[in-house]
Short mmCIF file of C-alpha atoms in Angstrom, two decimals:
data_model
loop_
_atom_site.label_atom_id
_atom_site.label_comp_id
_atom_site.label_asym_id
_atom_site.label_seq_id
_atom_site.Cartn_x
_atom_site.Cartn_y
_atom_site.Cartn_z
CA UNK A 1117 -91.64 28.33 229.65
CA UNK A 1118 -89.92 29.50 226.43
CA UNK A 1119 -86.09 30.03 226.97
CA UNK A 1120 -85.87 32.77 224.32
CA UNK A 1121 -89.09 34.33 223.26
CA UNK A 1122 -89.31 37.28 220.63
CA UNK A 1123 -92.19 39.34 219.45
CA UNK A 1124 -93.84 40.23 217.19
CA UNK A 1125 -93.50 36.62 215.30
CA UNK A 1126 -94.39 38.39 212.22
CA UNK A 1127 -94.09 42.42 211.40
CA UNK A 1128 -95.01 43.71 208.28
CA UNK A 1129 -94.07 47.59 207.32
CA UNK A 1130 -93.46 50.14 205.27
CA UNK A 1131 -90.15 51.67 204.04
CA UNK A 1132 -89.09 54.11 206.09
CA UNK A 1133 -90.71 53.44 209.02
CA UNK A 1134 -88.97 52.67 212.33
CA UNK A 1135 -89.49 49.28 213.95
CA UNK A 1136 -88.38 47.40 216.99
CA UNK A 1137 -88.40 43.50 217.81
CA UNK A 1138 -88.00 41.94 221.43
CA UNK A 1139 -86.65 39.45 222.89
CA UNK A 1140 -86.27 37.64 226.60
CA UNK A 1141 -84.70 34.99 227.79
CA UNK A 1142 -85.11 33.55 231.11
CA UNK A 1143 -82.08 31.13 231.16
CA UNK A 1144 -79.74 33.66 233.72
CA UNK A 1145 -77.16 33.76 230.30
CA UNK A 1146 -74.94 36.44 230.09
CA UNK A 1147 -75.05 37.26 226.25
CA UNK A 1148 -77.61 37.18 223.75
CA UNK A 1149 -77.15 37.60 219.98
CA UNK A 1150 -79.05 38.88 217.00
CA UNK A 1151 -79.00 37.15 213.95
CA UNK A 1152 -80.51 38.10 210.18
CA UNK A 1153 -81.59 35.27 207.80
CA UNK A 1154 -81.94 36.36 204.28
CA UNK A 1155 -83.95 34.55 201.55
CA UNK A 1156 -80.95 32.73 200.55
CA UNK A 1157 -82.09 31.27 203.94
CA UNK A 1158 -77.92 31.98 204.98
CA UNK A 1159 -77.55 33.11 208.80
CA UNK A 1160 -75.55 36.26 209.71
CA UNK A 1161 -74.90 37.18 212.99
CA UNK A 1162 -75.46 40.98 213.45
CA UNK A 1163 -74.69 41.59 217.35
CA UNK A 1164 -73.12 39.35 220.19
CA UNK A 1165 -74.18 41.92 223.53
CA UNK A 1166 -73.13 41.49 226.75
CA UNK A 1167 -73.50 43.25 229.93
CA UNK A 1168 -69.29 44.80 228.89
CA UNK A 1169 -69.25 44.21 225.52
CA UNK A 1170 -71.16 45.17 222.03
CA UNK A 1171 -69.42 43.14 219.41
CA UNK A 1172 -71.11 44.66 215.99
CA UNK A 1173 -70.50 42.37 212.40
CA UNK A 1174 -69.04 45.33 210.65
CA UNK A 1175 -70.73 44.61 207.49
CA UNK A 1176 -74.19 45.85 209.64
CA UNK A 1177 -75.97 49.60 208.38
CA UNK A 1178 -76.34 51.22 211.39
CA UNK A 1179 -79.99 51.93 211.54
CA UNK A 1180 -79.35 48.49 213.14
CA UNK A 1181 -79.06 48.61 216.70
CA UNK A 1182 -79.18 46.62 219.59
CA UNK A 1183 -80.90 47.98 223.19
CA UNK A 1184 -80.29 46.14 226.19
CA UNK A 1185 -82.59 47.64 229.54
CA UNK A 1186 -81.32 44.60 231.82
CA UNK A 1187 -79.08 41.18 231.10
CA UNK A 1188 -82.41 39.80 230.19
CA UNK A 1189 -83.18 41.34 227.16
CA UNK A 1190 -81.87 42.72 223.90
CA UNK A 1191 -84.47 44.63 221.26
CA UNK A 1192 -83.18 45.13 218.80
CA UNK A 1193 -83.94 48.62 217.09
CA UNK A 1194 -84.05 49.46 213.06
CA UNK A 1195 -84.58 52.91 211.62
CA UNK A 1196 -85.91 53.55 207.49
CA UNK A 1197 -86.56 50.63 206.80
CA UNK A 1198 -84.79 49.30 203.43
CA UNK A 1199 -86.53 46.38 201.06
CA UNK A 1200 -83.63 44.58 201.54
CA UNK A 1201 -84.38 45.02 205.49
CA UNK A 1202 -86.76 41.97 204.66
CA UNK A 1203 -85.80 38.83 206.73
CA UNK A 1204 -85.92 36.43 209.29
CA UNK A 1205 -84.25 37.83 212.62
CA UNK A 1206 -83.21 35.75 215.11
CA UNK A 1207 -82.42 36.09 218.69
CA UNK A 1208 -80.48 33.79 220.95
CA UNK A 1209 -78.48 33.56 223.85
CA UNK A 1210 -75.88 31.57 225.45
CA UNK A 1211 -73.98 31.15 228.79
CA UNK A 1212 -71.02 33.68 228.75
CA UNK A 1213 -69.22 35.10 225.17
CA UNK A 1214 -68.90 31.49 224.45
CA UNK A 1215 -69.68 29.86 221.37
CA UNK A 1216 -71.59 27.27 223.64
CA UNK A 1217 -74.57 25.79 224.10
CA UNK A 1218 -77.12 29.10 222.71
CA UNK A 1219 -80.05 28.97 222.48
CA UNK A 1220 -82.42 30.35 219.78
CA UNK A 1221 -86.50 32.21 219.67
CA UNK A 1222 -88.24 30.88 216.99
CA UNK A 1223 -87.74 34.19 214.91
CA UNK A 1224 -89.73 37.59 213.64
CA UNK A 1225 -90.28 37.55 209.87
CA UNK A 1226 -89.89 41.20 208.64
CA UNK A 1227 -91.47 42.11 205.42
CA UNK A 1228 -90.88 45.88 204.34
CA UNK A 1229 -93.23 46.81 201.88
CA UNK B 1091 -67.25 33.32 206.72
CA UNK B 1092 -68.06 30.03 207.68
CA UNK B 1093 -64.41 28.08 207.88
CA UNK B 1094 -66.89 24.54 207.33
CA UNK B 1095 -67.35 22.34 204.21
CA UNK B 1096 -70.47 20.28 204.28
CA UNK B 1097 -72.32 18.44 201.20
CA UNK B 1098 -74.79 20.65 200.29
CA UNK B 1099 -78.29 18.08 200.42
CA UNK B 1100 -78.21 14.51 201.67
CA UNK B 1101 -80.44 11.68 201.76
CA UNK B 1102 -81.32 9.48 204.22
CA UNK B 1103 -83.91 6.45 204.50
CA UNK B 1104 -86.27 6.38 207.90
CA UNK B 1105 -84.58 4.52 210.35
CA UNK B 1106 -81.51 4.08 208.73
CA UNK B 1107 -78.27 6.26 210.15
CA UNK B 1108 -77.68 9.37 208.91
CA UNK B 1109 -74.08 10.12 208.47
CA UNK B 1110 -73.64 14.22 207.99
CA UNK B 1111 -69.52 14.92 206.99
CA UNK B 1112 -67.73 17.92 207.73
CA UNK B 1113 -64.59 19.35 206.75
CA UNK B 1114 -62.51 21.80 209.43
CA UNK B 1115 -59.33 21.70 208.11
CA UNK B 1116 -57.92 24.95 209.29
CA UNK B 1117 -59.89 24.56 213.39
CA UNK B 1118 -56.56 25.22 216.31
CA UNK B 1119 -55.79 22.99 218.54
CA UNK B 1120 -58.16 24.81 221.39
CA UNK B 1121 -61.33 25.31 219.40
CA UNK B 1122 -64.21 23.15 219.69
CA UNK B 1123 -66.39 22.26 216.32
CA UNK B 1124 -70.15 22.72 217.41
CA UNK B 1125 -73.08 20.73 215.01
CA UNK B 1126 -76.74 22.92 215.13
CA UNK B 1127 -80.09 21.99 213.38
CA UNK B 1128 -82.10 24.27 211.81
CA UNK B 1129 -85.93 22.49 210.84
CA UNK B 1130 -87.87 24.07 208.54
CA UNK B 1131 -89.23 28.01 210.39
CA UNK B 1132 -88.12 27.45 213.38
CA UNK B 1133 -84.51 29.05 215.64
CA UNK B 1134 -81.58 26.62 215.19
CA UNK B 1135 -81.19 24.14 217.63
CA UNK B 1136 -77.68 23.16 219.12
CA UNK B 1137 -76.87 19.29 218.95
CA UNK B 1138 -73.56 18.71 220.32
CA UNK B 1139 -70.35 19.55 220.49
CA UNK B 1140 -66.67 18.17 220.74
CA UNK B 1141 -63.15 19.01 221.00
CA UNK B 1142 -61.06 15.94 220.40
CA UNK B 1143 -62.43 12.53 221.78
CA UNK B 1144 -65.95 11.46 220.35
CA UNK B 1145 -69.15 12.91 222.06
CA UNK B 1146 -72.51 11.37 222.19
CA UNK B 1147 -75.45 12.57 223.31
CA UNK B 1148 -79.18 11.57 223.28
CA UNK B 1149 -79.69 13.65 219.78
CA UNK B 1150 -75.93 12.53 217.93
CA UNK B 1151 -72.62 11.12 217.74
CA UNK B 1152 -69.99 13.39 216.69
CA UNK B 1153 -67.10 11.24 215.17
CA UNK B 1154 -63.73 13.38 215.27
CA UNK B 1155 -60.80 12.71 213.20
CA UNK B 1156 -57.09 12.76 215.12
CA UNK B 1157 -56.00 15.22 212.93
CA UNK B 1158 -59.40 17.11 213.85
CA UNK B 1159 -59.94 18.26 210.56
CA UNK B 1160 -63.24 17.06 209.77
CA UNK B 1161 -65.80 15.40 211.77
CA UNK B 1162 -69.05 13.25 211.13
CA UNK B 1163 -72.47 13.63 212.71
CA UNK B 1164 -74.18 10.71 213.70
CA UNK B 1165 -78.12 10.32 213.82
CA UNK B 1166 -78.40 6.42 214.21
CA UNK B 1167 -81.83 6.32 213.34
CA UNK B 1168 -83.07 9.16 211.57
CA UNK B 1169 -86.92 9.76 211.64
CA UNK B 1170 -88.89 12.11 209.23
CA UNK B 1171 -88.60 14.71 211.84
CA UNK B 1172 -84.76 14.87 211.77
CA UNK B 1173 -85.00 16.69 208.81
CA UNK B 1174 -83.52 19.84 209.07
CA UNK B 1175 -80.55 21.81 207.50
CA UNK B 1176 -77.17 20.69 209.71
CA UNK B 1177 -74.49 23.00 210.43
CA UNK B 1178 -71.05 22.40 211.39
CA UNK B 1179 -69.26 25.33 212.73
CA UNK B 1180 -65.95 26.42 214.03
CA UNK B 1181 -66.50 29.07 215.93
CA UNK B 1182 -62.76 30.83 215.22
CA UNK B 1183 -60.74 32.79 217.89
CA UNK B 1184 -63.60 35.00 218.26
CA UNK B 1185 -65.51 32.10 219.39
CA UNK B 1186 -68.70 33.30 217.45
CA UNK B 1187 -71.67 30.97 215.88
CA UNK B 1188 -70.55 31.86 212.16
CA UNK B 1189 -73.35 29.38 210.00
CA UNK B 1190 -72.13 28.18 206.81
CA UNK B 1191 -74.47 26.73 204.05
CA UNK B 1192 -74.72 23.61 205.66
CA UNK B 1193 -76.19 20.30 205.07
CA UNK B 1194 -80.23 20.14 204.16
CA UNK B 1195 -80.82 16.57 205.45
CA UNK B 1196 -84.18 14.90 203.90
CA UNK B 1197 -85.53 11.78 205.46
CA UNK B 1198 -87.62 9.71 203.35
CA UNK B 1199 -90.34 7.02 204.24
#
């Protein structure tokens, strides 16, 4: 079983639109993570979420958020969609708000068109 | 920002060691420095981890300096699928995964 699965692997859209990636994990950790990787292929963390805490990277737009239904899961939610939007996102999750262990899905490739 | 120096691209013949450097010079005395892998379109993987004392594990060694201000990851004998981009990270007092450039690590036949 995947520890931290994500879909859609790939999403291509237009500008403007609104779009929304998943993402489980099934390793009983209490805080997941988003994470954007530009073409300069550097990684940015966007969210660390737990079940008490939203920690937001202030340099986010906030069309970016992050939904959470149960400790399981974290979509994270984007509204008009920018070009610059265009990226590989990340999810992951570790044990605790620890810099630990985390583990990472194997990423959703936007492309805004 | 990542608080990490690494060499930017490294070499490394197959089954030789590779030997991936890292500079923390401004980690406390309480923070951990954590090594991940990232291989070419896939999540970044975690290797190891260490405080003070030397850790090894059945991916790396992670050599610490007393002083703690930079460390060395070991792979003692690198194949063509170790290579990956290698980040060294100190996490801060907001113990977050903050990646840095890191190290693009290219083992050749």
């Amino acid at each position: 079983d995947t520890a931290v699965s994500q879909t859609p692997k790939y999403l291509v859209t237009q500008m403007g639109n609104d779009k929304s990636i998943k993402c489980e994990q099934n390793l009983g950790h209490d805080t997941m993570y988003w994470y954007k990787q530009d073409s300069k292929k550097f990684l940015k963390i966007m969210f660390s979420y737990n079940n008490k805490e939203l920690i937001i990277n202030e340099t986010v737009p906030n069309r970016f958020s992050p939904k959470s239904p149960d400790k399981a899961h974290l979509n994270l939610h984007i509204n008009s969609l920018e070009l610059g939007d265009s990226a590989v996102y990340f999810c992951a999750s570790s044990q605790v708000q620890l810099a630990t262990e985390a583990f990472f899905g194997q990423g959703t490739r936007l492309t805004v068109v | 920002d990542a608080k990490t120096t690494q060499p930017t691209s490294m070499d490394c013949a197959e089954g030789r060691a590779a030997n991936l450097p890292c500079n923390h010079s401004t980690i406390s005395g309480n923070e951990y420095v954590y090594w991940y892998r990232q291989i070419h379109s896939q999540g970044p993987q975690y290797i190891i981890h260490g405080l003070k004392n030397n850790e090894t594990n059945e991916m790396a060694s992670l050599i610490i300096t007393e002083d703690r201000k930079s460390s060395t990851l070991i792979l003692p004998h690198a194949t063509l699928r170790d290579t990956a981009v290698y980040y060294c990270i100190d996490p801060g007092a907001g113990n977050m995964l903050t990646f840095g450039g890191g190290t693009r690590l290219m083992v050749k036949p």
